[in-house]
mmCIF file of C-alpha atoms in Angstrom:
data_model
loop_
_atom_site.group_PDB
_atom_site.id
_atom_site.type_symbol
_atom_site.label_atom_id
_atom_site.label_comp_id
_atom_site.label_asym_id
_atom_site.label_seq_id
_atom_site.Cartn_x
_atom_site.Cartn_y
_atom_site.Cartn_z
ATOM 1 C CA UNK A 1 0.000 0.000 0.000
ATOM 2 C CA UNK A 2 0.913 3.790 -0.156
ATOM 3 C CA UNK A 3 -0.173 7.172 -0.584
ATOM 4 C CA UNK A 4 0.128 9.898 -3.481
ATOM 5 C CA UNK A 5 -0.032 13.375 -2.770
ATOM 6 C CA UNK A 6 -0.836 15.957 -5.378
ATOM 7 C CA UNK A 7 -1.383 20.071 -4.831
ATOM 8 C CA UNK A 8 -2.537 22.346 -7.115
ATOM 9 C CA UNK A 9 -3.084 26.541 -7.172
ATOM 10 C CA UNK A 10 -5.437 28.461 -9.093
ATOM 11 C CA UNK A 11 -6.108 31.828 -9.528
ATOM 12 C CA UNK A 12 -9.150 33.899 -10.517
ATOM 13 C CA UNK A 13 -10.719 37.359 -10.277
ATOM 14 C CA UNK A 14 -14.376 38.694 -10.490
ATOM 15 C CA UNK A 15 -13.980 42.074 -12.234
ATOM 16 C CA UNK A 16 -17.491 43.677 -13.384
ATOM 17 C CA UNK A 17 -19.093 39.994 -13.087
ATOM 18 C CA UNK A 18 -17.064 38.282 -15.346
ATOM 19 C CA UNK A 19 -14.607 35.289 -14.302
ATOM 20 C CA UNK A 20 -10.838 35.735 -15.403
ATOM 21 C CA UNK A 21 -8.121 33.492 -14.673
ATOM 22 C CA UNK A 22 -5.410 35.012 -13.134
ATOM 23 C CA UNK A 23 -2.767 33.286 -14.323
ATOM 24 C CA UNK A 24 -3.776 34.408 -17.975
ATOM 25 C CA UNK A 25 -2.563 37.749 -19.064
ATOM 26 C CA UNK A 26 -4.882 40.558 -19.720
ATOM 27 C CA UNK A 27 -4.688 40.540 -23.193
ATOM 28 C CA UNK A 28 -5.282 36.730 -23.716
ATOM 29 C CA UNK A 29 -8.456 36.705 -21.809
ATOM 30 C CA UNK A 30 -11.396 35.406 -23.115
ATOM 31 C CA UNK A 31 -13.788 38.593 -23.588
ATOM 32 C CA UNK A 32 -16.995 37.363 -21.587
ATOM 33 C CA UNK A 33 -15.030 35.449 -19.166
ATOM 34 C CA UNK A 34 -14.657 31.941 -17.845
ATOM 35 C CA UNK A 35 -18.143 30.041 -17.124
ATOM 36 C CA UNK A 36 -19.079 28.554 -13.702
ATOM 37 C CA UNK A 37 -20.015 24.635 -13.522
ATOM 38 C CA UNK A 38 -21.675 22.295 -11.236
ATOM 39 C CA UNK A 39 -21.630 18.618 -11.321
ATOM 40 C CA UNK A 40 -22.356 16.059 -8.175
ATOM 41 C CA UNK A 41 -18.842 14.880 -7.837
ATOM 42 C CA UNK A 42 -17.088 18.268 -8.003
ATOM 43 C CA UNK A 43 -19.808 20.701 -7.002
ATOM 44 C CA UNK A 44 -19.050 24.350 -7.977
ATOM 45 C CA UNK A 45 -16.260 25.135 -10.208
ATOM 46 C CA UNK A 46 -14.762 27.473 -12.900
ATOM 47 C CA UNK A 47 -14.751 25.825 -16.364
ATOM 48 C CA UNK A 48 -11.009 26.295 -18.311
ATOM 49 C CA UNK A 49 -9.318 27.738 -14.878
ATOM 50 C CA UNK A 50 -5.834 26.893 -14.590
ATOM 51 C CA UNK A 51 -4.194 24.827 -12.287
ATOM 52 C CA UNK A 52 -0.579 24.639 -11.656
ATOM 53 C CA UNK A 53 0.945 21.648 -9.944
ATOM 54 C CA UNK A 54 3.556 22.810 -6.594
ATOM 55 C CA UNK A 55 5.546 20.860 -4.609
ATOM 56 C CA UNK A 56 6.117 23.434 -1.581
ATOM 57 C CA UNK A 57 5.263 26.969 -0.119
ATOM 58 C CA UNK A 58 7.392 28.708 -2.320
ATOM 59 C CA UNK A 59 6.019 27.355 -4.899
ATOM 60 C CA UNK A 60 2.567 28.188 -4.044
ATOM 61 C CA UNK A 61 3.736 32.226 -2.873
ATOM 62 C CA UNK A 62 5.823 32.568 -6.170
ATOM 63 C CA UNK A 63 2.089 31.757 -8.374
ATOM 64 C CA UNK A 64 0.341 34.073 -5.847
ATOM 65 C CA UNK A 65 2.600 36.798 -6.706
ATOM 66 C CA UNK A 66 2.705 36.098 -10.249
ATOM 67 C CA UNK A 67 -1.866 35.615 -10.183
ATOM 68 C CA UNK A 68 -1.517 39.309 -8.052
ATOM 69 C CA UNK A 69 0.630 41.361 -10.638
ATOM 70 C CA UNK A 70 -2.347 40.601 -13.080
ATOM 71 C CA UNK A 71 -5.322 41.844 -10.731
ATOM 72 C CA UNK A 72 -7.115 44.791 -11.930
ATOM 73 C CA UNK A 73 -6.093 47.650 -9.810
ATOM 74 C CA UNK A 74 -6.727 51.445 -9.697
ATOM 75 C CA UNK A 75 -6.407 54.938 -7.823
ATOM 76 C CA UNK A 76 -8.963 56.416 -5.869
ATOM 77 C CA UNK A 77 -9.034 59.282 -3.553
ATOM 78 C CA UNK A 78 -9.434 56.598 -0.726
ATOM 79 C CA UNK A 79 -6.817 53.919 -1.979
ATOM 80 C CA UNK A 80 -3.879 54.469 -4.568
ATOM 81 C CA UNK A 81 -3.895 50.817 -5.450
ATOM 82 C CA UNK A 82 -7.387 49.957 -5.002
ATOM 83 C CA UNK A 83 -8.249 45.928 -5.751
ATOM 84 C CA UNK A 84 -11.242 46.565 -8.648
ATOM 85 C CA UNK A 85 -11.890 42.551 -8.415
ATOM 86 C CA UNK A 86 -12.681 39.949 -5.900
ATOM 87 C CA UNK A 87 -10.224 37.538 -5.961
ATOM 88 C CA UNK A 88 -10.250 33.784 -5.525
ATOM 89 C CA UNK A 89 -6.920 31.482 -4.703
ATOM 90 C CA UNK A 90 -7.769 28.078 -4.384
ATOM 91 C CA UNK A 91 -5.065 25.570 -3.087
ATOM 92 C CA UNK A 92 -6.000 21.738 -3.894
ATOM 93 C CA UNK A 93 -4.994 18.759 -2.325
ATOM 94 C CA UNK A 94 -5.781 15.101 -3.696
ATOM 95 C CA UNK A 95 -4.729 11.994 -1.582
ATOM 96 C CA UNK A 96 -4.617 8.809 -3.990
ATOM 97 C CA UNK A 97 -4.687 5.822 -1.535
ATOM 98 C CA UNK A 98 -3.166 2.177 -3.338
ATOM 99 C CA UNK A 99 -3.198 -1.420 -2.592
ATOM 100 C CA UNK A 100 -0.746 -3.764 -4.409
ATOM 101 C CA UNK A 101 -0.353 -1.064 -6.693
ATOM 102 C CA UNK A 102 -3.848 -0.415 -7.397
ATOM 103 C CA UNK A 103 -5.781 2.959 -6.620
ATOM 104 C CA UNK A 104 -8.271 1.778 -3.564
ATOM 105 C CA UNK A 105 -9.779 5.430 -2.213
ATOM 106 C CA UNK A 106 -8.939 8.922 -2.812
ATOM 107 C CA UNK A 107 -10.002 11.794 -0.820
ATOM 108 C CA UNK A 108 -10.071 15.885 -2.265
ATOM 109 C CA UNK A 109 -10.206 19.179 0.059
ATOM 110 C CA UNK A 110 -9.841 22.588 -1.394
ATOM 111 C CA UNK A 111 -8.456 25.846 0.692
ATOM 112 C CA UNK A 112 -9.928 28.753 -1.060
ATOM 113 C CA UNK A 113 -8.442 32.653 0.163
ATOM 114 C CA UNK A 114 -11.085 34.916 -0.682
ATOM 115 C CA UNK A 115 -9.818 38.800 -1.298
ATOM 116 C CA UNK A 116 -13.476 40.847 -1.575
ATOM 117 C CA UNK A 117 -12.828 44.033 -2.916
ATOM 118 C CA UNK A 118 -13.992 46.801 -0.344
ATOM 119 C CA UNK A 119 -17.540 48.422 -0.405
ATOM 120 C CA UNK A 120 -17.534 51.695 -1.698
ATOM 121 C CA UNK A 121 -18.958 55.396 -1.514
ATOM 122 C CA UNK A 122 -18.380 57.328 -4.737
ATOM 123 C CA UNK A 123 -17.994 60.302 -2.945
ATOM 124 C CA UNK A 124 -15.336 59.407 -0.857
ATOM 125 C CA UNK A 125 -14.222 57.400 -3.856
ATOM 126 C CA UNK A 126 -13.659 60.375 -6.131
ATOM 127 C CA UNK A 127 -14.526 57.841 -8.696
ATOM 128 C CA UNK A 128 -14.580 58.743 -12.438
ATOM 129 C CA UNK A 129 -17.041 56.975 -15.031
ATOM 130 C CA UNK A 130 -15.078 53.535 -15.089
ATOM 131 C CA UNK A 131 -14.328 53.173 -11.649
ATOM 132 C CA UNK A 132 -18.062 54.507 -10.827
ATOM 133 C CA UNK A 133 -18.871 50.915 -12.922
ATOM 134 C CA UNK A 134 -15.999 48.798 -11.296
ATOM 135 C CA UNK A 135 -17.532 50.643 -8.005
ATOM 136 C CA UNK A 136 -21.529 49.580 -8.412
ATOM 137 C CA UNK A 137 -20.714 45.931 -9.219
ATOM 138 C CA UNK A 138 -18.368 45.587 -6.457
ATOM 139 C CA UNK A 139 -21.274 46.784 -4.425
ATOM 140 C CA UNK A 140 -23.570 45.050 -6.158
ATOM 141 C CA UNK A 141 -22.287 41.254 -5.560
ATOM 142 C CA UNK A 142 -21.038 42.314 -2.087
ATOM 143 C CA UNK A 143 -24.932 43.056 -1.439
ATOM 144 C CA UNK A 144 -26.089 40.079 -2.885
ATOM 145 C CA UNK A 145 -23.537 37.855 -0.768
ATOM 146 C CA UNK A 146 -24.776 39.724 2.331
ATOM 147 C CA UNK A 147 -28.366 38.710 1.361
ATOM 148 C CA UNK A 148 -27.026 35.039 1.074
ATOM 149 C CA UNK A 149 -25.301 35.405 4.910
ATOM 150 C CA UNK A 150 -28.238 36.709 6.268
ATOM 151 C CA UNK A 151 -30.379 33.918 5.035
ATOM 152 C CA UNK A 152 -27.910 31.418 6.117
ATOM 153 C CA UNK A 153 -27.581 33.091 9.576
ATOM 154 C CA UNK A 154 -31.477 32.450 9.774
ATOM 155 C CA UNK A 155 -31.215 28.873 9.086
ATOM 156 C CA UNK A 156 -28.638 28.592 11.501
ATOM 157 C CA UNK A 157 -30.905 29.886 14.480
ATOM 158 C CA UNK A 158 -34.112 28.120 13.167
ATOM 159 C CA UNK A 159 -35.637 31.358 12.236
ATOM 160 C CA UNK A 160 -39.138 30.623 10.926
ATOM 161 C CA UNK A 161 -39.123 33.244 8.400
ATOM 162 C CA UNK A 162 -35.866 31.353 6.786
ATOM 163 C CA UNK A 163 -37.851 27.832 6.322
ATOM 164 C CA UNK A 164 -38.123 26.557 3.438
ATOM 165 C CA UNK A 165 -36.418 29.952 1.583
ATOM 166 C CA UNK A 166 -33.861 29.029 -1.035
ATOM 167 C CA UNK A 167 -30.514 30.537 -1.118
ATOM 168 C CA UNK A 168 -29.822 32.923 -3.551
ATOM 169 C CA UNK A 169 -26.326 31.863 -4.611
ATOM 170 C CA UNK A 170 -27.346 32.001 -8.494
ATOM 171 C CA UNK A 171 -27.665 35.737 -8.000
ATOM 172 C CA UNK A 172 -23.892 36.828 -8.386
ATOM 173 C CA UNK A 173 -20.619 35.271 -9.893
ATOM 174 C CA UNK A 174 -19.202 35.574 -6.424
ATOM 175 C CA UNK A 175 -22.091 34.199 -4.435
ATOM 176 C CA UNK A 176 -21.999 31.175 -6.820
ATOM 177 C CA UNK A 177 -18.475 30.568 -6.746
ATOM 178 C CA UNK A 178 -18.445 30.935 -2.757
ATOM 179 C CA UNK A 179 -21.484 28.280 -2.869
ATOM 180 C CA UNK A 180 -19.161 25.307 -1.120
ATOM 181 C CA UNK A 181 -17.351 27.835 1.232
ATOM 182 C CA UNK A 182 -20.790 29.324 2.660
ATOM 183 C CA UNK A 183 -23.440 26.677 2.585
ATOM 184 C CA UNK A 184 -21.569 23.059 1.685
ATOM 185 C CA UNK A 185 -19.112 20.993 3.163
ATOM 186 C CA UNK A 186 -16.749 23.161 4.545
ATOM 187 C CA UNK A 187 -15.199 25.024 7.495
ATOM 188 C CA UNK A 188 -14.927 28.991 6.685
ATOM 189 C CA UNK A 189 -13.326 31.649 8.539
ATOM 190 C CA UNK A 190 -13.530 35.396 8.238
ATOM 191 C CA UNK A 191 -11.047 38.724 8.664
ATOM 192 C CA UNK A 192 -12.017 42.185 8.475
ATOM 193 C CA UNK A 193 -10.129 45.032 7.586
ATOM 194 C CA UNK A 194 -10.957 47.911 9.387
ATOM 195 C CA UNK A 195 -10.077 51.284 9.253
ATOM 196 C CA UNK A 196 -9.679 53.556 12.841
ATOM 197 C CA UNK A 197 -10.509 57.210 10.211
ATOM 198 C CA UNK A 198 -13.544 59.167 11.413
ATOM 199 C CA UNK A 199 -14.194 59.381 7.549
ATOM 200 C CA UNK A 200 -14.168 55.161 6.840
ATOM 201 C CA UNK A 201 -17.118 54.841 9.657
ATOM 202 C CA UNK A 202 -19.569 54.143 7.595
ATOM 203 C CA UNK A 203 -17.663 51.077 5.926
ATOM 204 C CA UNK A 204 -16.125 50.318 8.908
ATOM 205 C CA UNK A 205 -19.386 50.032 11.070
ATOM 206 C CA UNK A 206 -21.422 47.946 7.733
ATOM 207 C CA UNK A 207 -18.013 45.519 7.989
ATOM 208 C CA UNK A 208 -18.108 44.662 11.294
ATOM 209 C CA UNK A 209 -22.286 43.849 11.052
ATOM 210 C CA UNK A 210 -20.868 41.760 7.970
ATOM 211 C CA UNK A 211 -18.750 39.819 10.315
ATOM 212 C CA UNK A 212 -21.052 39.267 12.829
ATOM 213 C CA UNK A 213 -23.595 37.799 10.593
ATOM 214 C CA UNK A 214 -20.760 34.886 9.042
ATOM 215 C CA UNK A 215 -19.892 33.802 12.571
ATOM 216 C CA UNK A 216 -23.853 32.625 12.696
ATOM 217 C CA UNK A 217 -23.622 30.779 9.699
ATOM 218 C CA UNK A 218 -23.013 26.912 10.996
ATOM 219 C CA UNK A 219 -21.472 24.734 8.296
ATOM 220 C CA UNK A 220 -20.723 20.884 9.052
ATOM 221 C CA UNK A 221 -17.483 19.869 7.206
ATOM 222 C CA UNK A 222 -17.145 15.977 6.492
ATOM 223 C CA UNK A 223 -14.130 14.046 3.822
ATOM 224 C CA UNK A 224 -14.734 14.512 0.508
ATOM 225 C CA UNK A 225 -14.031 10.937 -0.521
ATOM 226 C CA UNK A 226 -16.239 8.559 -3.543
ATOM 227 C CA UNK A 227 -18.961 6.924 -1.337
ATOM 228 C CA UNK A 228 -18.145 3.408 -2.792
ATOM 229 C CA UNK A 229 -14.429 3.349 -1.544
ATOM 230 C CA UNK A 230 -16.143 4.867 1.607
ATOM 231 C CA UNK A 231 -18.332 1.876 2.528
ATOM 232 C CA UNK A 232 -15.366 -0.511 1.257
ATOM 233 C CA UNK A 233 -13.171 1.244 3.801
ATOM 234 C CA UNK A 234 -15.625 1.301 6.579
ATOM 235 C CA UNK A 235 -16.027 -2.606 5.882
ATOM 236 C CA UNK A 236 -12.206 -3.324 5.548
ATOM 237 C CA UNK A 237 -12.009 -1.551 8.817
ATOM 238 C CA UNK A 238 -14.478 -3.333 10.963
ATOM 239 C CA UNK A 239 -13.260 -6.089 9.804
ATOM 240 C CA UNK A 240 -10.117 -5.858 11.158
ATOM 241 C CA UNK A 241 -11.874 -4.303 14.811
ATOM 242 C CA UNK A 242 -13.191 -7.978 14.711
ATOM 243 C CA UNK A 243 -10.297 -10.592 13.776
#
């Protein structure tokens, strides 16, 4: 017997609600974007994405850096570099488990790090016509994920009003490709970046009720493994507890 490892890194942005791989320069983009995907086996995903083997840490921070010099970035009165995108890095890890040589189980777990571009006022903003567009959708999906926490958050705590609604996850890009991460099999946590500048209050205060609404959300993580080599494990196993 033995196991294989193998780890893969992807890199995507959601820039005015179209998909773009990150590891793809700007110019060799497809113009409408990647398309999102579900099957049973693989739930949500991003059709054409690259993935790039790695064998180590570096490996994985030298294609972050390379997927993060091709974000969409631009000044605004509040940020010089502002992100215009929400960005998603998803690290991949597949355990192959053999017997006499042959494949018997394998078992799949994704990390995804999730950089939401910051809500935005366009008068603070200073915003000209384009980044008055990036500005809306960025609000726009961020408003549409906060509907999707809040109805989570209800389902959590049994709220009556919350059975039987369906989650709106088809509404945005982001809210779709965040599907797993919210309300699958998964274990999510949250940071918020907060400002201490009388003028940021506004986003600072909406941020923080942001947070407090994901810590509601109760998600129940089990292995992601085929439920065949499951049951033949679970029967290999108890029949050893009983030799």
């Amino acid at each position: 017997g033995g196991i294989k490892f193998e780890v893969t890194v992807s890199m995507l942005e959601i820039y005015n609600e179209c998909v773009q791989d990150l590891f793809i320069r700007p110019d060799k983009r497809p113009k409408g974007g990647l398309k999102i995907r579900e099957t049973k086996s693989d739930g949500v995903y991003v059709e054409g994405l690259t993935t790039i083997p790695v064998t180590s840490y570096e490996d994985i921070a030298e294609q972050i850096e390379r997927g993060t010099s091709l974000r969409t970035i631009g000044a605004t009165n509040m940020n010089a570099t502002s992100s215009r995108a929400h960005t998603v890095t998803t690290i991949s890890f597949k355990q192959t488990f053999y017997t006499d040589g042959k494949p018997t189980n394998q078992k799949k777990s994704n990390i995804n790090l999730v950089d939401l571009a910051g809500s935005e006022r366009a008068r603070t903003t200073g915003a000209d016509a384009e980044r008055l567009k990036e500005g809306s959708n960025i609000n726009k999906s961020l408003s549409f994920l906060g509907k999707v926490i809040n109805i989570l958050a209800d389902k959590a705590a049994n709220k009556p009003e919350a059975k039987g609604t369906v989650v709106p996850y088809r509404e945005s890009k982001l809210t779709r490709i965040l599907q797993n991460a919210l309300g699958g099999n998964s274990k999510t946590s949250m940071i918020a970046a907060l400002s201490p500048a009388d003028i940021n209050y506004e986003e600072t205060l909406s941020t923080l009720v942001y947070a407090n609404q994901v810590k509601s959300i109760r998600n129940k993580a089990k292995i992601n493994e085929n439920p065949q080599d499951k049951l033949i494990r679970e029967l290999k196993e108890e029949n050893e507890r009983l030799k």
